[in-house]
PDB file of C-alpha atoms in Angstrom:
ATOM      1  CA  ASP A 202       0.164   0.171  -0.058  1.00 77.00           C
ATOM      2  CA  SER A 203       1.604   3.108  -1.094  1.00 80.00           C
ATOM      3  CA  GLY A 204      -0.506   5.592   0.852  1.00 90.00           C
ATOM      4  CA  VAL A 205      -2.173   6.897  -1.784  1.00 95.00           C
ATOM      5  CA  THR A 206      -5.918   5.879  -2.294  1.00 96.00           C
ATOM      6  CA  GLN A 207      -7.625   5.725  -5.934  1.00 97.00           C
ATOM      7  CA  THR A 208     -11.052   4.687  -6.435  1.00 97.00           C
ATOM      8  CA  PRO A 209     -12.713   3.093  -8.162  1.00 97.00           C
ATOM      9  CA  LYS A 210     -10.289   0.604  -9.153  1.00 95.00           C
ATOM     10  CA  HIS A 211     -12.021  -0.226 -12.651  1.00 96.00           C
ATOM     11  CA  LEU A 212     -14.973   1.611 -14.341  1.00 97.00           C
ATOM     12  CA  ILE A 213     -16.693   0.797 -17.708  1.00 98.00           C
ATOM     13  CA  THR A 214     -18.833   3.229 -18.957  1.00 97.00           C
ATOM     14  CA  ALA A 215     -20.584   4.558 -22.341  1.00 98.00           C
ATOM     15  CA  THR A 216     -19.387   6.871 -24.729  1.00 98.00           C
ATOM     16  CA  GLY A 217     -20.998  10.591 -24.030  1.00 97.00           C
ATOM     17  CA  GLN A 218     -21.432   9.932 -20.127  1.00 98.00           C
ATOM     18  CA  ARG A 219     -19.660  11.557 -17.582  1.00 98.00           C
ATOM     19  CA  VAL A 220     -17.414  10.037 -14.560  1.00 98.00           C
ATOM     20  CA  THR A 221     -15.502  11.321 -11.706  1.00 98.00           C
ATOM     21  CA  LEU A 222     -12.569   9.432 -10.546  1.00 98.00           C
ATOM     22  CA  ARG A 223     -11.174  10.387  -6.811  1.00 98.00           C
ATOM     23  CA  CYS A 224      -7.565  10.455  -5.417  1.00 98.00           C
ATOM     24  CA  SER A 225      -6.841  10.393  -1.430  1.00 97.00           C
ATOM     25  CA  PRO A 226      -3.086  11.421  -1.342  1.00 96.00           C
ATOM     26  CA  ARG A 227      -0.104  10.262   1.052  1.00 94.00           C
ATOM     27  CA  SER A 228      -0.748  11.631   4.836  1.00 92.00           C
ATOM     28  CA  GLY A 229       0.573  15.107   4.983  1.00 89.00           C
ATOM     29  CA  ASP A 230       1.103  15.517   1.033  1.00 92.00           C
ATOM     30  CA  LEU A 231       0.041  19.035  -0.495  1.00 92.00           C
ATOM     31  CA  SER A 232       0.374  18.026  -3.927  1.00 91.00           C
ATOM     32  CA  VAL A 233      -1.785  15.856  -6.057  1.00 94.00           C
ATOM     33  CA  TYR A 234      -0.781  15.149  -9.429  1.00 94.00           C
ATOM     34  CA  TRP A 235      -2.865  13.357 -12.038  1.00 96.00           C
ATOM     35  CA  TYR A 236      -1.806  11.303 -15.079  1.00 96.00           C
ATOM     36  CA  GLN A 237      -2.974   9.473 -18.051  1.00 96.00           C
ATOM     37  CA  GLN A 238      -1.737   6.272 -19.364  1.00 95.00           C
ATOM     38  CA  SER A 239      -2.371   4.849 -22.789  1.00 92.00           C
ATOM     39  CA  LEU A 240      -0.842   2.923 -25.291  1.00 85.00           C
ATOM     40  CA  ASP A 241       0.183   5.056 -27.852  1.00 84.00           C
ATOM     41  CA  GLN A 242       0.448   8.153 -25.447  1.00 85.00           C
ATOM     42  CA  GLY A 243       2.386   6.627 -22.640  1.00 89.00           C
ATOM     43  CA  LEU A 244       2.421   8.556 -19.463  1.00 92.00           C
ATOM     44  CA  GLN A 245       0.996  12.327 -19.771  1.00 93.00           C
ATOM     45  CA  PHE A 246       0.543  14.666 -17.046  1.00 93.00           C
ATOM     46  CA  LEU A 247      -2.861  16.240 -16.939  1.00 95.00           C
ATOM     47  CA  ILE A 248      -2.942  18.634 -13.760  1.00 95.00           C
ATOM     48  CA  GLN A 249      -1.225  19.385 -10.699  1.00 93.00           C
ATOM     49  CA  TYR A 250      -2.665  20.671  -7.421  1.00 94.00           C
ATOM     50  CA  TYR A 251      -0.942  22.228  -4.476  1.00 91.00           C
ATOM     51  CA  ASN A 252      -3.308  23.068  -1.318  1.00 93.00           C
ATOM     52  CA  GLY A 253      -6.345  23.598  -2.987  1.00 95.00           C
ATOM     53  CA  GLU A 254      -5.056  25.305  -5.824  1.00 95.00           C
ATOM     54  CA  GLU A 255      -4.120  24.378  -9.613  1.00 94.00           C
ATOM     55  CA  ARG A 256      -0.583  24.577  -9.924  1.00 90.00           C
ATOM     56  CA  ALA A 257      -0.161  23.099 -13.401  1.00 89.00           C
ATOM     57  CA  LYS A 258      -1.478  22.214 -16.099  1.00 92.00           C
ATOM     58  CA  GLY A 259      -0.386  19.763 -19.094  1.00 91.00           C
ATOM     59  CA  ASN A 260      -2.292  17.650 -22.004  1.00 83.00           C
ATOM     60  CA  ILE A 261      -5.407  18.135 -20.315  1.00 93.00           C
ATOM     61  CA  LEU A 262      -8.773  18.067 -22.347  1.00 95.00           C
ATOM     62  CA  GLU A 263     -11.557  20.703 -22.047  1.00 96.00           C
ATOM     63  CA  ARG A 264     -13.860  18.015 -21.398  1.00 97.00           C
ATOM     64  CA  PHE A 265     -11.526  17.208 -18.410  1.00 97.00           C
ATOM     65  CA  SER A 266     -11.430  18.920 -15.235  1.00 97.00           C
ATOM     66  CA  ALA A 267     -10.055  18.584 -11.659  1.00 97.00           C
ATOM     67  CA  GLN A 268      -9.948  19.852  -7.841  1.00 97.00           C
ATOM     68  CA  GLN A 269      -8.417  19.242  -4.700  1.00 97.00           C
ATOM     69  CA  PHE A 270     -10.750  19.566  -1.719  1.00 97.00           C
ATOM     70  CA  PRO A 271      -9.977  21.316   1.778  1.00 96.00           C
ATOM     71  CA  ASP A 272      -9.311  17.651   3.087  1.00 95.00           C
ATOM     72  CA  LEU A 273      -6.459  17.495   0.388  1.00 96.00           C
ATOM     73  CA  HIS A 274      -8.383  14.797  -1.806  1.00 97.00           C
ATOM     74  CA  SER A 275      -8.857  15.344  -5.323  1.00 98.00           C
ATOM     75  CA  GLU A 276     -11.083  14.099  -8.127  1.00 98.00           C
ATOM     76  CA  LEU A 277     -11.266  14.086 -12.020  1.00 98.00           C
ATOM     77  CA  ASN A 278     -13.766  14.541 -13.515  1.00 98.00           C
ATOM     78  CA  LEU A 279     -14.256  13.326 -17.513  1.00 98.00           C
ATOM     79  CA  SER A 280     -17.242  14.338 -19.194  1.00 97.00           C
ATOM     80  CA  SER A 281     -19.052  13.544 -22.688  1.00 97.00           C
ATOM     81  CA  LEU A 282     -16.407  10.383 -22.622  1.00 98.00           C
ATOM     82  CA  GLU A 283     -14.752   8.846 -26.283  1.00 97.00           C
ATOM     83  CA  LEU A 284     -13.762   5.612 -27.025  1.00 96.00           C
ATOM     84  CA  GLY A 285     -10.013   7.146 -26.752  1.00 95.00           C
ATOM     85  CA  ASP A 286     -10.053   7.925 -23.055  1.00 96.00           C
ATOM     86  CA  SER A 287     -10.041   4.621 -22.281  1.00 97.00           C
ATOM     87  CA  ALA A 288      -6.481   4.553 -20.264  1.00 96.00           C
ATOM     88  CA  LEU A 289      -5.276   3.993 -16.978  1.00 96.00           C
ATOM     89  CA  TYR A 290      -5.785   7.016 -14.818  1.00 97.00           C
ATOM     90  CA  PHE A 291      -2.862   7.437 -12.381  1.00 96.00           C
ATOM     91  CA  CYS A 292      -2.981   9.692  -9.130  1.00 96.00           C
ATOM     92  CA  ALA A 293       0.358  10.875  -7.272  1.00 94.00           C
ATOM     93  CA  SER A 294       1.219  12.783  -4.514  1.00 94.00           C
ATOM     94  CA  SER A 295       4.346  14.736  -3.178  1.00 90.00           C
ATOM     95  CA  ALA A 296       4.827  16.609   0.150  1.00 82.00           C
ATOM     96  CA  GLY A 297       5.097  19.701  -1.043  1.00 67.00           C
ATOM     97  CA  ARG A 298       6.874  22.290  -3.398  1.00 60.00           C
ATOM     98  CA  LEU A 299      10.358  20.728  -4.058  1.00 62.00           C
ATOM     99  CA  PRO A 300      10.444  17.557  -6.025  1.00 60.00           C
ATOM    100  CA  ASP A 301      10.306  14.831  -3.923  1.00 68.00           C
ATOM    101  CA  GLY A 302       9.603  11.022  -4.092  1.00 71.00           C
ATOM    102  CA  TYR A 303       5.903  10.864  -6.070  1.00 86.00           C
ATOM    103  CA  THR A 304       3.776   8.696  -4.436  1.00 90.00           C
ATOM    104  CA  PHE A 305       1.515   7.012  -6.534  1.00 93.00           C
ATOM    105  CA  GLY A 306      -1.940   5.404  -6.389  1.00 94.00           C
ATOM    106  CA  SER A 307      -2.563   1.544  -8.180  1.00 93.00           C
ATOM    107  CA  GLY A 308      -4.887   3.458 -10.833  1.00 95.00           C
ATOM    108  CA  THR A 309      -8.445   3.541 -12.037  1.00 97.00           C
ATOM    109  CA  ARG A 310      -8.386   1.878 -15.701  1.00 96.00           C
ATOM    110  CA  LEU A 311     -11.162   3.519 -17.397  1.00 97.00           C
ATOM    111  CA  THR A 312     -12.778   1.649 -20.150  1.00 97.00           C
ATOM    112  CA  VAL A 313     -15.484   3.799 -22.660  1.00 97.00           C
ATOM    113  CA  VAL A 314     -17.540   1.487 -24.732  1.00 97.00           C
TER     114      VAL A 314
ATOM    115  CA  ALA B 285      13.270  20.835 -26.745  1.00 65.00           C
ATOM    116  CA  GLN B 286      13.336  19.281 -23.245  1.00 72.00           C
ATOM    117  CA  SER B 287      12.734  15.861 -22.991  1.00 86.00           C
ATOM    118  CA  VAL B 288      13.639  12.459 -21.789  1.00 92.00           C
ATOM    119  CA  THR B 289      14.453   9.547 -23.616  1.00 95.00           C
ATOM    120  CA  GLN B 290      14.637   5.459 -23.137  1.00 97.00           C
ATOM    121  CA  PRO B 291      16.198   4.019 -26.282  1.00 96.00           C
ATOM    122  CA  ASP B 292      15.341   0.892 -25.519  1.00 96.00           C
ATOM    123  CA  ILE B 293      11.768  -0.195 -25.841  1.00 95.00           C
ATOM    124  CA  HIS B 294      11.981  -3.751 -24.709  1.00 97.00           C
ATOM    125  CA  ILE B 295      14.927  -5.460 -23.455  1.00 97.00           C
ATOM    126  CA  THR B 296      15.571  -9.311 -22.599  1.00 97.00           C
ATOM    127  CA  VAL B 297      17.779 -10.803 -20.350  1.00 97.00           C
ATOM    128  CA  SER B 298      18.146 -13.805 -18.913  1.00 97.00           C
ATOM    129  CA  GLU B 299      17.948 -14.661 -14.658  1.00 97.00           C
ATOM    130  CA  GLY B 300      20.895 -14.077 -12.965  1.00 97.00           C
ATOM    131  CA  ALA B 301      22.110 -11.767 -15.675  1.00 97.00           C
ATOM    132  CA  SER B 302      23.232  -8.347 -15.121  1.00 97.00           C
ATOM    133  CA  LEU B 303      20.763  -5.246 -16.558  1.00 97.00           C
ATOM    134  CA  GLU B 304      21.493  -2.014 -17.749  1.00 98.00           C
ATOM    135  CA  LEU B 305      18.588   0.137 -18.660  1.00 98.00           C
ATOM    136  CA  ARG B 306      19.564   3.671 -20.704  1.00 98.00           C
ATOM    137  CA  CYS B 307      17.822   7.033 -19.693  1.00 97.00           C
ATOM    138  CA  ASN B 308      19.439  10.152 -21.692  1.00 96.00           C
ATOM    139  CA  TYR B 309      17.898  13.875 -20.812  1.00 93.00           C
ATOM    140  CA  SER B 310      17.721  16.906 -22.980  1.00 90.00           C
ATOM    141  CA  TYR B 311      17.713  20.455 -20.523  1.00 83.00           C
ATOM    142  CA  GLY B 312      19.273  23.556 -19.832  1.00 78.00           C
ATOM    143  CA  ALA B 313      20.369  22.485 -16.643  1.00 83.00           C
ATOM    144  CA  THR B 314      20.432  18.897 -14.795  1.00 84.00           C
ATOM    145  CA  PRO B 315      16.865  18.115 -13.930  1.00 87.00           C
ATOM    146  CA  TYR B 316      16.008  15.621 -10.650  1.00 90.00           C
ATOM    147  CA  LEU B 317      16.010  12.320 -11.981  1.00 93.00           C
ATOM    148  CA  PHE B 318      14.311   9.291 -11.083  1.00 94.00           C
ATOM    149  CA  TRP B 319      13.496   5.547 -11.945  1.00 96.00           C
ATOM    150  CA  TYR B 320      10.253   4.097 -11.514  1.00 96.00           C
ATOM    151  CA  VAL B 321       9.201   0.414 -11.853  1.00 97.00           C
ATOM    152  CA  GLN B 322       5.468  -0.730 -13.022  1.00 95.00           C
ATOM    153  CA  SER B 323       4.539  -4.401 -12.854  1.00 91.00           C
ATOM    154  CA  PRO B 324       1.548  -5.479 -14.871  1.00 84.00           C
ATOM    155  CA  GLY B 325      -1.578  -4.146 -13.602  1.00 78.00           C
ATOM    156  CA  GLN B 326       0.266  -2.199 -10.704  1.00 82.00           C
ATOM    157  CA  GLY B 327       0.971   1.271 -10.232  1.00 87.00           C
ATOM    158  CA  LEU B 328       4.002   3.153 -10.343  1.00 92.00           C
ATOM    159  CA  GLN B 329       6.604   2.529  -7.531  1.00 92.00           C
ATOM    160  CA  LEU B 330       9.853   4.752  -7.118  1.00 92.00           C
ATOM    161  CA  LEU B 331      12.973   2.803  -7.449  1.00 95.00           C
ATOM    162  CA  LEU B 332      15.855   5.808  -7.001  1.00 94.00           C
ATOM    163  CA  LYS B 333      16.293   9.342  -7.560  1.00 93.00           C
ATOM    164  CA  TYR B 334      18.924  11.919  -8.178  1.00 93.00           C
ATOM    165  CA  PHE B 335      18.672  15.487  -6.655  1.00 88.00           C
ATOM    166  CA  SER B 336      22.762  16.356  -6.494  1.00 86.00           C
ATOM    167  CA  GLY B 337      25.642  14.992  -4.746  1.00 88.00           C
ATOM    168  CA  ASP B 338      27.239  11.507  -4.777  1.00 91.00           C
ATOM    169  CA  THR B 339      26.328  10.296  -8.427  1.00 93.00           C
ATOM    170  CA  LEU B 340      25.920   6.561  -7.973  1.00 96.00           C
ATOM    171  CA  VAL B 341      22.421   6.204  -6.524  1.00 96.00           C
ATOM    172  CA  GLN B 342      21.251   2.919  -4.570  1.00 97.00           C
ATOM    173  CA  GLY B 343      17.658   1.980  -4.565  1.00 96.00           C
ATOM    174  CA  ILE B 344      15.456  -0.365  -3.489  1.00 95.00           C
ATOM    175  CA  LYS B 345      15.291  -4.129  -4.668  1.00 95.00           C
ATOM    176  CA  GLY B 346      18.813  -4.492  -5.213  1.00 97.00           C
ATOM    177  CA  PHE B 347      19.202  -1.545  -8.095  1.00 98.00           C
ATOM    178  CA  GLU B 348      21.238   1.535  -8.315  1.00 98.00           C
ATOM    179  CA  ALA B 349      21.327   4.445 -11.281  1.00 98.00           C
ATOM    180  CA  GLU B 350      24.681   6.522 -12.025  1.00 97.00           C
ATOM    181  CA  PHE B 351      24.516  10.040 -12.857  1.00 96.00           C
ATOM    182  CA  LYS B 352      26.560  11.195 -15.773  1.00 95.00           C
ATOM    183  CA  ARG B 353      26.548  14.953 -16.507  1.00 93.00           C
ATOM    184  CA  SER B 354      28.835  14.650 -19.543  1.00 93.00           C
ATOM    185  CA  GLN B 355      26.534  12.098 -21.013  1.00 94.00           C
ATOM    186  CA  SER B 356      23.316  13.381 -19.974  1.00 94.00           C
ATOM    187  CA  SER B 357      22.245  10.063 -18.784  1.00 96.00           C
ATOM    188  CA  PHE B 358      21.111   8.323 -16.077  1.00 97.00           C
ATOM    189  CA  ASN B 359      21.180   4.359 -16.609  1.00 98.00           C
ATOM    190  CA  LEU B 360      19.787   1.975 -13.794  1.00 98.00           C
ATOM    191  CA  ARG B 361      21.743  -0.797 -13.085  1.00 98.00           C
ATOM    192  CA  LYS B 362      21.456  -4.169 -11.539  1.00 98.00           C
ATOM    193  CA  PRO B 363      23.958  -6.745 -10.792  1.00 97.00           C
ATOM    194  CA  SER B 364      22.095  -9.896 -10.967  1.00 97.00           C
ATOM    195  CA  VAL B 365      18.156 -10.037 -11.979  1.00 97.00           C
ATOM    196  CA  HIS B 366      15.634 -12.025 -10.841  1.00 96.00           C
ATOM    197  CA  TRP B 367      12.306 -13.063 -12.610  1.00 95.00           C
ATOM    198  CA  SER B 368      10.598 -11.043 -10.401  1.00 95.00           C
ATOM    199  CA  ASP B 369      12.211  -7.775 -11.869  1.00 96.00           C
ATOM    200  CA  ALA B 370      10.263  -8.492 -14.936  1.00 96.00           C
ATOM    201  CA  ALA B 371       8.196  -5.081 -15.699  1.00 97.00           C
ATOM    202  CA  GLU B 372       8.037  -1.900 -17.211  1.00 97.00           C
ATOM    203  CA  TYR B 373      10.605   0.678 -16.139  1.00 98.00           C
ATOM    204  CA  PHE B 374      10.075   4.520 -16.673  1.00 97.00           C
ATOM    205  CA  CYS B 375      13.206   7.177 -16.667  1.00 96.00           C
ATOM    206  CA  ALA B 376      11.352  10.758 -15.132  1.00 94.00           C
ATOM    207  CA  VAL B 377      12.530  13.933 -14.613  1.00 91.00           C
ATOM    208  CA  VAL B 378      11.512  16.965 -12.804  1.00 87.00           C
ATOM    209  CA  PRO B 379      13.382  20.181 -14.453  1.00 82.00           C
ATOM    210  CA  PRO B 380      15.407  21.959 -12.173  1.00 77.00           C
ATOM    211  CA  PHE B 381      13.258  25.291 -12.600  1.00 76.00           C
ATOM    212  CA  GLY B 382       9.472  25.989 -12.819  1.00 69.00           C
ATOM    213  CA  ASN B 383       6.458  23.310 -12.114  1.00 68.00           C
ATOM    214  CA  GLU B 384       7.333  20.342 -10.036  1.00 71.00           C
ATOM    215  CA  LYS B 385       5.696  18.196 -12.976  1.00 80.00           C
ATOM    216  CA  LEU B 386       7.206  14.735 -13.494  1.00 85.00           C
ATOM    217  CA  THR B 387       7.893  13.847 -16.854  1.00 89.00           C
ATOM    218  CA  PHE B 388       8.021  10.426 -17.774  1.00 93.00           C
ATOM    219  CA  GLY B 389      10.298   8.662 -20.873  1.00 95.00           C
ATOM    220  CA  THR B 390       8.626   6.026 -22.945  1.00 94.00           C
ATOM    221  CA  GLY B 391       9.370   3.497 -20.825  1.00 96.00           C
ATOM    222  CA  THR B 392      11.053  -0.035 -21.474  1.00 97.00           C
ATOM    223  CA  ARG B 393       9.779  -3.428 -20.994  1.00 97.00           C
ATOM    224  CA  LEU B 394      11.523  -5.814 -18.879  1.00 97.00           C
ATOM    225  CA  THR B 395      11.545  -9.569 -19.975  1.00 97.00           C
ATOM    226  CA  ILE B 396      13.580 -12.216 -18.092  1.00 97.00           C
ATOM    227  CA  ILE B 397      14.410 -15.629 -19.525  1.00 96.00           C
ATOM    228  CA  PRO B 398      14.746 -18.890 -17.445  1.00 91.00           C
TER     229      PRO B 398
END
């Protein structure tokens, strides 16, 4: 157990639908990062939150959004889903502003049918 | 362009043999360097990291990596691999300036043969 909890582990949904992925960071970590892993794109950074505020954006589609709540858990919302959104979505957390060992959750496997 | 490269997509080694996985980066200054391992169906586990100091870094599971500034490389090594080392290995960097997002290489899949 890495200390980073992601739910659900698996999600199957239809095109056009909306889903929410949840991440609870390791205790004491203020930063949360979301990554998408697919066969054709590899591991792509989506977005980072630090202590409730957005700090960096990567290759995140406009159909996707995220937020970090006061208790530091984060949610990634994916809407108007397309087949190409099928991927493994990882959340990672780190202690603060300086790079440290980012701790990854076990991921949510999203399948869009 | 700033990037991290893993030249080998797939490597096969015999159990007990030595291993070296290559990683090169292209940044104006030395980035923070990491190696992660991903077993099938699992998340990413940190093997080791380099920020500064001693260029030979020891990690978990018997892995080590050597930072070579002149070659812009951070290669991962293990003297003797075990069947359980079969996995996907990712080199990753965080630039020394700017935001702290981790940028991954494309990964190297390691297969171990008996």
